[in-house]
N, CA and C atoms as an extended XYZ file, in Angstrom:
426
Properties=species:S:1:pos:R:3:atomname:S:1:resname:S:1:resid:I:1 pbc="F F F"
N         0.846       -1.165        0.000 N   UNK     1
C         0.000        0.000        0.000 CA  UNK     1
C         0.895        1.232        0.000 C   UNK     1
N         0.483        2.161       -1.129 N   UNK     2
C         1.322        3.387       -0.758 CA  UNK     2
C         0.341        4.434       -0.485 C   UNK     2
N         1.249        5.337        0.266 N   UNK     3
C         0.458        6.364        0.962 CA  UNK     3
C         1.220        7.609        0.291 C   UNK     3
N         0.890        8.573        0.290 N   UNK     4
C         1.256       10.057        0.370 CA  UNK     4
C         1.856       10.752        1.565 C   UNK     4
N         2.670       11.269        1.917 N   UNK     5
C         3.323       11.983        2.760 CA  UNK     5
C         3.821       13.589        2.462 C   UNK     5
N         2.981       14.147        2.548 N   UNK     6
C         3.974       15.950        2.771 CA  UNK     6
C         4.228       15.849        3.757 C   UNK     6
N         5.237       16.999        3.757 N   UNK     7
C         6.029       17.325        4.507 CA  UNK     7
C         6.847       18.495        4.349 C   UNK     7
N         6.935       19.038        5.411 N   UNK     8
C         7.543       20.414        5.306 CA  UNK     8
C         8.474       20.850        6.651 C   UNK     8
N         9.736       20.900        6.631 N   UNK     9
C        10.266       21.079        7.880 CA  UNK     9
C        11.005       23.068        7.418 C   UNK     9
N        10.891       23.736        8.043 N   UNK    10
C        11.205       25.129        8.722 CA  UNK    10
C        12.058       25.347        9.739 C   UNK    10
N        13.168       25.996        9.667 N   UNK    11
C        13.710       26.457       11.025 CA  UNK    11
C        14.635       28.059       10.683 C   UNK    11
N        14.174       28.829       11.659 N   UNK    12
C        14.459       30.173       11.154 CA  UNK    12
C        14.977       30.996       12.425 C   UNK    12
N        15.243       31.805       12.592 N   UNK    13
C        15.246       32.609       13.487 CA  UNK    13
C        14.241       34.486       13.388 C   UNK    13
N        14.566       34.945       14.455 N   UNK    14
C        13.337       36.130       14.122 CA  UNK    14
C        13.613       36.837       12.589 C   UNK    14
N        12.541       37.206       12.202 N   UNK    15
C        12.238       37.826       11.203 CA  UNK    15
C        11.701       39.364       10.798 C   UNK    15
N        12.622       40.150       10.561 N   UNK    16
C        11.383       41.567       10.730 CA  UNK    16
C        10.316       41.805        9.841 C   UNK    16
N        10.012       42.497       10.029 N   UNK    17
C         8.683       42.868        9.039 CA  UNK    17
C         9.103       43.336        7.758 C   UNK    17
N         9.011       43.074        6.620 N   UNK    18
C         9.254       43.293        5.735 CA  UNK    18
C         7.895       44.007        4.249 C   UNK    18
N         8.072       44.630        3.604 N   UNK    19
C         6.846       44.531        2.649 CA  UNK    19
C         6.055       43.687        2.072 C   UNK    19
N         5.004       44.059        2.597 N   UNK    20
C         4.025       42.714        1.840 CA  UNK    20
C         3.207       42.155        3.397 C   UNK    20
N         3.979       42.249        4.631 N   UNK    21
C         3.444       41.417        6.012 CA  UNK    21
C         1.951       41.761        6.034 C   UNK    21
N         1.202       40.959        6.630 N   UNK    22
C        -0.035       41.789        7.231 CA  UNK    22
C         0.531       42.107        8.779 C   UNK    22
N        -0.218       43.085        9.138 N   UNK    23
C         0.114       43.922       10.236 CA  UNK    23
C        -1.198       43.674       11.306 C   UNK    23
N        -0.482       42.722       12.410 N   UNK    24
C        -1.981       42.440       13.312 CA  UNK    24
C        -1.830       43.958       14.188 C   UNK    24
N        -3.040       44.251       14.206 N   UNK    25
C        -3.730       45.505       14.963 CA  UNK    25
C        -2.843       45.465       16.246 C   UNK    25
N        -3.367       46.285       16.863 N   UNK    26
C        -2.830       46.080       18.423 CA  UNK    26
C        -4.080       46.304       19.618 C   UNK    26
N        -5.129       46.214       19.057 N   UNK    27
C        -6.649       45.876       19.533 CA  UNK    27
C        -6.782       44.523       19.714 C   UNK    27
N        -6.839       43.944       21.000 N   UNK    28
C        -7.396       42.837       21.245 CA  UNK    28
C        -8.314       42.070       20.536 C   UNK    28
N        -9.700       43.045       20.425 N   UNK    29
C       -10.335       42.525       19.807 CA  UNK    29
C       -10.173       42.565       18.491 C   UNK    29
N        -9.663       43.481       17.756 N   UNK    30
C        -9.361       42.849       16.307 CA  UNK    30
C        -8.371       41.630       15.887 C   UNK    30
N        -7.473       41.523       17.102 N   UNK    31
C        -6.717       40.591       16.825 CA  UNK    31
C        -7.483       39.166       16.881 C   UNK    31
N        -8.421       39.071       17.746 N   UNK    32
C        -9.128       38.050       17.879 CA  UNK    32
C        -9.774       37.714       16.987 C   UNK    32
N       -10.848       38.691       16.157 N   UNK    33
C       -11.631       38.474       15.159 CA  UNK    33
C       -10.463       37.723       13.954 C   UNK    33
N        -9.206       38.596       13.672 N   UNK    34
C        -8.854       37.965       12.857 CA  UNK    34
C        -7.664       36.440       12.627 C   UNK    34
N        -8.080       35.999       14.374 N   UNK    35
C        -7.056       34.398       14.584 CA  UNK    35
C        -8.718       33.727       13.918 C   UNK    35
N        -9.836       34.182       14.277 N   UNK    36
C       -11.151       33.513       14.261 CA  UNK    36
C       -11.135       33.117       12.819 C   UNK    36
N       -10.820       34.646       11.826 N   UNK    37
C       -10.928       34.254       10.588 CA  UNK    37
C       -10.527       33.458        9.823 C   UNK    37
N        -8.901       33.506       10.174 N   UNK    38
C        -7.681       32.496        9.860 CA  UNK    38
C        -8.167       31.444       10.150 C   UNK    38
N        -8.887       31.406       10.958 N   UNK    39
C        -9.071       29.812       11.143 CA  UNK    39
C       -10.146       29.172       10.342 C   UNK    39
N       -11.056       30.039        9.980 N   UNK    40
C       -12.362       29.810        9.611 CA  UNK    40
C       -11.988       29.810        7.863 C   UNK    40
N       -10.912       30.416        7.753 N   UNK    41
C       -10.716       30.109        5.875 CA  UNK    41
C        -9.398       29.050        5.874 C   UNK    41
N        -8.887       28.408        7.379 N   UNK    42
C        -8.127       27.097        7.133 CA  UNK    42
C        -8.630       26.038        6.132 C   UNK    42
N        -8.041       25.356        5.201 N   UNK    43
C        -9.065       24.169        4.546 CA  UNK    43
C        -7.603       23.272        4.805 C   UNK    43
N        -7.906       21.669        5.085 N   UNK    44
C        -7.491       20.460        5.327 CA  UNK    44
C        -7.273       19.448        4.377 C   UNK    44
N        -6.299       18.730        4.442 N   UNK    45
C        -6.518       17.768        3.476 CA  UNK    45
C        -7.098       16.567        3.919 C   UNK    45
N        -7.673       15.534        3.164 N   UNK    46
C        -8.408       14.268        3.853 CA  UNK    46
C        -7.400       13.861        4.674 C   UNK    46
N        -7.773       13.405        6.064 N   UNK    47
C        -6.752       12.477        7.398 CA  UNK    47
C        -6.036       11.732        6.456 C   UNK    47
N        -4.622       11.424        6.897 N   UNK    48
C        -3.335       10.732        6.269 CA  UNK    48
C        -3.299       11.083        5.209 C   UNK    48
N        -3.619       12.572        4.346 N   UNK    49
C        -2.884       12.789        3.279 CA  UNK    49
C        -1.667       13.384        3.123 C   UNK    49
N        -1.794       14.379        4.144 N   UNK    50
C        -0.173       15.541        3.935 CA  UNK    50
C        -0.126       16.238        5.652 C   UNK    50
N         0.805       16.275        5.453 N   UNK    51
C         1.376       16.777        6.501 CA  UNK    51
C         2.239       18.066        6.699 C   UNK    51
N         2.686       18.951        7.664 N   UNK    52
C         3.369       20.201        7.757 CA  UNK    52
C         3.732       19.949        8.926 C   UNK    52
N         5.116       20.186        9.141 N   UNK    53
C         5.505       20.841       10.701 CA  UNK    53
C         6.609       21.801       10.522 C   UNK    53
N         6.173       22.663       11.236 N   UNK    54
C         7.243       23.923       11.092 CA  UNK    54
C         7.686       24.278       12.515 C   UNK    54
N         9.755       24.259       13.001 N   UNK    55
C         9.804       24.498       14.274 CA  UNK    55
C        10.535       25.688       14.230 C   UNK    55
N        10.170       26.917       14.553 N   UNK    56
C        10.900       28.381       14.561 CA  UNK    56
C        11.438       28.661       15.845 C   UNK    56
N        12.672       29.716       15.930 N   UNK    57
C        12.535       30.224       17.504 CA  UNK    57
C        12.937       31.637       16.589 C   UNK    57
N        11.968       32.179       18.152 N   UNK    58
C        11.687       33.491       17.625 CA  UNK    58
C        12.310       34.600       19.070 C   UNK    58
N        12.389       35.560       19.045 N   UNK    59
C        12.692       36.811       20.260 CA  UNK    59
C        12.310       37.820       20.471 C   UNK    59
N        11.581       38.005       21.523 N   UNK    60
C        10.972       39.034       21.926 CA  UNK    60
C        11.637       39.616       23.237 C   UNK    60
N        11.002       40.426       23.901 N   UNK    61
C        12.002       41.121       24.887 CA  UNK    61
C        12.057       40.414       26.013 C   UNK    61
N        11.100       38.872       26.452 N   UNK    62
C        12.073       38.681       27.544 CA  UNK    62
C        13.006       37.393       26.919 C   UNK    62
N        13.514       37.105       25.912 N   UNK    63
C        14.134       36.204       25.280 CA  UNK    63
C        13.548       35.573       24.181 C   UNK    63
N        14.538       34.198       23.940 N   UNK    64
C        14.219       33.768       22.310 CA  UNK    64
C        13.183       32.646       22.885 C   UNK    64
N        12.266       31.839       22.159 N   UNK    65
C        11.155       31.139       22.528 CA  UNK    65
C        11.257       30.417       21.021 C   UNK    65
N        10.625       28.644       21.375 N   UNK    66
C        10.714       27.687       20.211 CA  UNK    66
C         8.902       27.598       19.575 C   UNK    66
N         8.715       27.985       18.678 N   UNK    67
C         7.577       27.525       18.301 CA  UNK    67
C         7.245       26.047       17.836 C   UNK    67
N         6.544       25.351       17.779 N   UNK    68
C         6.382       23.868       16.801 CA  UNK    68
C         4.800       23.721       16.509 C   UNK    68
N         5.185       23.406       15.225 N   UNK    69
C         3.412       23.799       14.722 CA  UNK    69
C         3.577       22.354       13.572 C   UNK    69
N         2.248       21.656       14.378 N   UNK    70
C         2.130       20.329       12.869 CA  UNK    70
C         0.622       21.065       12.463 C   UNK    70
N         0.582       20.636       11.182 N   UNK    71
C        -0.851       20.762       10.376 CA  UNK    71
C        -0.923       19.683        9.621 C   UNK    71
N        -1.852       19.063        9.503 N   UNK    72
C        -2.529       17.795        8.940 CA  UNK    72
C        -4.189       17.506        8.545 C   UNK    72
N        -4.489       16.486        8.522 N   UNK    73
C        -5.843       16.454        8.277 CA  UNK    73
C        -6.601       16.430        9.356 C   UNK    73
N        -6.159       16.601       10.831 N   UNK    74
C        -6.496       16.773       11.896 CA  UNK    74
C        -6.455       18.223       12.787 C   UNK    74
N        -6.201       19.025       11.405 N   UNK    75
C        -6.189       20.541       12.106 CA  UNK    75
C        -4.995       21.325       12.066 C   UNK    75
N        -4.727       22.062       12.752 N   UNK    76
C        -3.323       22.917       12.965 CA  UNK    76
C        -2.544       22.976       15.055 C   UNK    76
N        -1.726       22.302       15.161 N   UNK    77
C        -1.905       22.670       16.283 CA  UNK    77
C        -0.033       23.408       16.495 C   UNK    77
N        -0.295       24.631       17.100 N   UNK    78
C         1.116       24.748       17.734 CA  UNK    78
C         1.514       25.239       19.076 C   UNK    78
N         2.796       24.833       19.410 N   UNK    79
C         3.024       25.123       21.061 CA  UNK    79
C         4.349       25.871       20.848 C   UNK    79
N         4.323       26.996       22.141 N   UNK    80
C         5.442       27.727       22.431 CA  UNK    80
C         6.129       27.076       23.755 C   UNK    80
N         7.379       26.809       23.321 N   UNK    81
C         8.139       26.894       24.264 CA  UNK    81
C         7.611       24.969       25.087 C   UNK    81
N         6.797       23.959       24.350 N   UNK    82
C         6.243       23.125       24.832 CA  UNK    82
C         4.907       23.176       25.515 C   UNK    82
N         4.541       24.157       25.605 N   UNK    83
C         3.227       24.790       25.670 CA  UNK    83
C         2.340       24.846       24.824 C   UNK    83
N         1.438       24.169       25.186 N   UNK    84
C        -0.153       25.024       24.630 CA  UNK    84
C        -0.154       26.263       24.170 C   UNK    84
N        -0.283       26.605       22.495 N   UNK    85
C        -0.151       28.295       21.787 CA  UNK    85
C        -1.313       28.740       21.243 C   UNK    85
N        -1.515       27.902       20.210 N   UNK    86
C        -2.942       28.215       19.437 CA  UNK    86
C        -3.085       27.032       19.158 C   UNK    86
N        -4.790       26.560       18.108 N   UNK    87
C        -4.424       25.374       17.228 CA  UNK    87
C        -5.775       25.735       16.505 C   UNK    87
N        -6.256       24.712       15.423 N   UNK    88
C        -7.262       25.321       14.899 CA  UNK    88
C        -7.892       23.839       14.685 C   UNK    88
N        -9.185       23.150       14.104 N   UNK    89
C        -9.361       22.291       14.080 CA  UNK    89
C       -10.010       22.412       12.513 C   UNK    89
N       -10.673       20.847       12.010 N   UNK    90
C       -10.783       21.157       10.726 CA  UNK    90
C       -12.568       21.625       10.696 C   UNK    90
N       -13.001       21.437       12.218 N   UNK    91
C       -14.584       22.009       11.759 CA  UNK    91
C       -14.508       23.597       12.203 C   UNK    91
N       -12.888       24.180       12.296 N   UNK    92
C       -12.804       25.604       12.433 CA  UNK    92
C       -13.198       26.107       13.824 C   UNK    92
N       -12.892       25.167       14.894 N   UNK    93
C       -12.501       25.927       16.532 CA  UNK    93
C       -11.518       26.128       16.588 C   UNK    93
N       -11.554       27.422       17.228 N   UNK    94
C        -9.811       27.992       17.384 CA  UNK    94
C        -9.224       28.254       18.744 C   UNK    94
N        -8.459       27.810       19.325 N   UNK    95
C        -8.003       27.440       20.611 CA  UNK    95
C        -7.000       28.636       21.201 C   UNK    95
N        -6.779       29.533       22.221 N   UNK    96
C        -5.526       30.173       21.857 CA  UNK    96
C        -5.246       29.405       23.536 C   UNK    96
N        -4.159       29.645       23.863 N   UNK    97
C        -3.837       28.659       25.227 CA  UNK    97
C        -4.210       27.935       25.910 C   UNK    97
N        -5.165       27.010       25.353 N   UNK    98
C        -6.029       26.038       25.865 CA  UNK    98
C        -7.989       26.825       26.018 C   UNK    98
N        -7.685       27.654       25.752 N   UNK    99
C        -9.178       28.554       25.613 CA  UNK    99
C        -9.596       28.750       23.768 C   UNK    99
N       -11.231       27.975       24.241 N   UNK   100
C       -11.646       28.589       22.774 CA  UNK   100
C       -11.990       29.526       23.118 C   UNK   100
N       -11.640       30.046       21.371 N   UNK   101
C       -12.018       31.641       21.172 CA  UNK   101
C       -13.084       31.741       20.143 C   UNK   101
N       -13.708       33.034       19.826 N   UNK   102
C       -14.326       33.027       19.139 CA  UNK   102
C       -14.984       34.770       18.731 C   UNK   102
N       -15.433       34.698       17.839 N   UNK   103
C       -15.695       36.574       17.452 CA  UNK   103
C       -16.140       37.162       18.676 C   UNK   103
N       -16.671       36.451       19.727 N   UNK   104
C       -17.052       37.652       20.677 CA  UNK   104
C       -16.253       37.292       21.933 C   UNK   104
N       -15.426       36.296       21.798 N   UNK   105
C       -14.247       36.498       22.765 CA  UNK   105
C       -13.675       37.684       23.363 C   UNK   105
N       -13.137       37.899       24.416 N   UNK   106
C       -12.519       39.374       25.076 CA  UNK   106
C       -11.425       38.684       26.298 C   UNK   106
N       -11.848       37.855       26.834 N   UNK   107
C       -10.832       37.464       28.126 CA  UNK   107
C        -9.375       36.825       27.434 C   UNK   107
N        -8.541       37.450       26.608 N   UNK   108
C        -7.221       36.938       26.698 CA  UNK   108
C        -5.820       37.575       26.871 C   UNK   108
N        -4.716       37.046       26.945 N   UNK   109
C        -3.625       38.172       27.690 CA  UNK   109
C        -3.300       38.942       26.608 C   UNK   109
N        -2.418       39.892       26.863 N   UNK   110
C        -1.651       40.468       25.735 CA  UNK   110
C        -1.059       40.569       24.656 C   UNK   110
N        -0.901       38.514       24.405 N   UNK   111
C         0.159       38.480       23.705 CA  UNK   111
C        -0.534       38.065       22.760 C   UNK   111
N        -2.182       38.399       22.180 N   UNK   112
C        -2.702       37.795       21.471 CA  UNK   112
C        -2.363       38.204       20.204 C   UNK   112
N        -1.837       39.664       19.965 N   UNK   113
C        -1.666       40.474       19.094 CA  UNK   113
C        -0.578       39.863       18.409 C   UNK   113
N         0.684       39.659       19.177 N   UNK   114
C         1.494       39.135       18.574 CA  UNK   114
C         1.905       37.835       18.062 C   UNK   114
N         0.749       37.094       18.729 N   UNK   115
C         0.505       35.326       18.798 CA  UNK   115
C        -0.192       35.671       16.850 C   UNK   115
N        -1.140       36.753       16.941 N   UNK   116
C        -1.895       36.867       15.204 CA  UNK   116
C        -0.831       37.132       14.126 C   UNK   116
N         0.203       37.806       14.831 N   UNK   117
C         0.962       38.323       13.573 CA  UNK   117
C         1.968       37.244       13.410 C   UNK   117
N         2.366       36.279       14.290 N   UNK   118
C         3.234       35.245       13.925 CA  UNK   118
C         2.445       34.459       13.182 C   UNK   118
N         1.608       34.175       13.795 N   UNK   119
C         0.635       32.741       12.772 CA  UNK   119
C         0.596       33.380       11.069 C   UNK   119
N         0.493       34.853       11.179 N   UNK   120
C         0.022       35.628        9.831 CA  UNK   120
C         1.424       35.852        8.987 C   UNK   120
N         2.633       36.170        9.299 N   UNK   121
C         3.487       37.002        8.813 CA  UNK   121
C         5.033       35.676        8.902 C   UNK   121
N         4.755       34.971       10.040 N   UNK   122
C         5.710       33.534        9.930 CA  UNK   122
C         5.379       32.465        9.993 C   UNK   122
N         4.762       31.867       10.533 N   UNK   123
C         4.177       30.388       10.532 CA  UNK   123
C         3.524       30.198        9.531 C   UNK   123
N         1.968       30.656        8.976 N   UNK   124
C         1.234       30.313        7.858 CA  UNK   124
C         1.194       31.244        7.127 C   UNK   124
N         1.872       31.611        6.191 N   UNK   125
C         2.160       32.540        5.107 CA  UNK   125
C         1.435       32.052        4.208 C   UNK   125
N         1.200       30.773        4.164 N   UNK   126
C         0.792       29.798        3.006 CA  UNK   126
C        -0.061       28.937        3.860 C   UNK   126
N        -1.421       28.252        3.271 N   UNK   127
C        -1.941       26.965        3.799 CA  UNK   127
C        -0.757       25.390        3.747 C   UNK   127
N        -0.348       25.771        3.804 N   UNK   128
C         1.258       24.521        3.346 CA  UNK   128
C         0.414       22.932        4.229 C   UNK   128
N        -0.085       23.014        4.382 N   UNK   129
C        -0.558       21.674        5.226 CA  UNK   129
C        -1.476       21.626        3.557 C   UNK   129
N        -2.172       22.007        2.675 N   UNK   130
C        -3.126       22.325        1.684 CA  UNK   130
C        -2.689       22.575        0.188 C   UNK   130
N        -1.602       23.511        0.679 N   UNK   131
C        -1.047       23.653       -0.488 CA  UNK   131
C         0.624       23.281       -1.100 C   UNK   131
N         0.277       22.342       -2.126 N   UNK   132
C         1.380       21.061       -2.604 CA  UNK   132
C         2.094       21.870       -3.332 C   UNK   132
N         2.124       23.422       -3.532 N   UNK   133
C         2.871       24.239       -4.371 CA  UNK   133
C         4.204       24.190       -3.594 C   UNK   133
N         4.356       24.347       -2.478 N   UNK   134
C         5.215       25.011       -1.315 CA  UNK   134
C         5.571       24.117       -0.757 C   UNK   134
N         5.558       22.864       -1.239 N   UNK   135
C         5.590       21.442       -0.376 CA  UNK   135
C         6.850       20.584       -0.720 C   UNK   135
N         7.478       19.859       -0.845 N   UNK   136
C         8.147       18.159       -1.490 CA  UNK   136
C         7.129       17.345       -1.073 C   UNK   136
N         7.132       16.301       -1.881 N   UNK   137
C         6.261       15.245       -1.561 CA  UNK   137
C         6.985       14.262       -2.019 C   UNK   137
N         6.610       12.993       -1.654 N   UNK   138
C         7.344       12.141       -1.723 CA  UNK   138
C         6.574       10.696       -1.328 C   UNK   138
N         6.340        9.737       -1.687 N   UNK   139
C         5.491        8.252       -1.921 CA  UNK   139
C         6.412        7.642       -0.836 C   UNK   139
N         5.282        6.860        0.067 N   UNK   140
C         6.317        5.844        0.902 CA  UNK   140
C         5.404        5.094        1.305 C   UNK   140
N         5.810        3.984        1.176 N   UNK   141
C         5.501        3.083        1.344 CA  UNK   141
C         4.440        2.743        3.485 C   UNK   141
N         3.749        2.609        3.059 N   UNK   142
C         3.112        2.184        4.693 CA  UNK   142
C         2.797        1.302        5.302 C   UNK   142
């Protein structure tokens, strides 16, 4: 039996903003509305088709921090630092530290703003769990 396997491995260090980024607000609540959206225009491939994991470390002012993010046909999930970060699922719930969120969400910390612009500007630039443009693929046997 052969199966399909994507795959995508990432490792980077911080990145500045460059032309072209989207720019998450610095409004809570807009930042929220738009992790909600991201999540809500995520699309999946059928379970065991393709796969993504991307592991970044990134730095902010109290130091550098590891992101790890898999995406599959089971959703998007990623953790900071081994932690619970965000994740998204494929019927489009969106999780940010173990809390769903949702358009009329309001109770979350600070760092939501910048949790939107990583997912937006480094982590998913691309649906890469979706899209085989940005991918290697490769047949293996299962």
């Amino acid at each position: 039996m052969f199966g399909f396997i994507l795959m995508t491995i990432a490792s980077a260090s911080l990145v500045r903003a460059q032309d072209g980024d989207i720019i998450a607000p610095d409004n809570k609540t807009q930042c929220i509305s738009q992790m909600v959206e991201w999540c809500n225009g995520m699309q999946y491939p059928q379970q065991g088709v393709g796969m993504t994991m991307l592991s970044i470390t990134f730095e902010d002012p109290t130091g550098y921090y590891r992101a790890f993010c898999v995406s599959d046909g089971e959703g998007t999930n990623c953790t900071r630092n081994g932690m619970p970060w965000f994740s998204c699922s494929p019927n489009h719930t969106l999780t940010y530290k173990g809390t769903t969120l949702t358009d009329n969400s309001t109770e979350v910390d600070d760092d939501i703003c910048l949790t939107a612009d990583r997912a937006f500007n480094d982590l998913f630039v691309q649906n890469l769990s979706y899209n085989t443009t940005t991918s290697f693929s490769r047949d293996v046997v299962l």
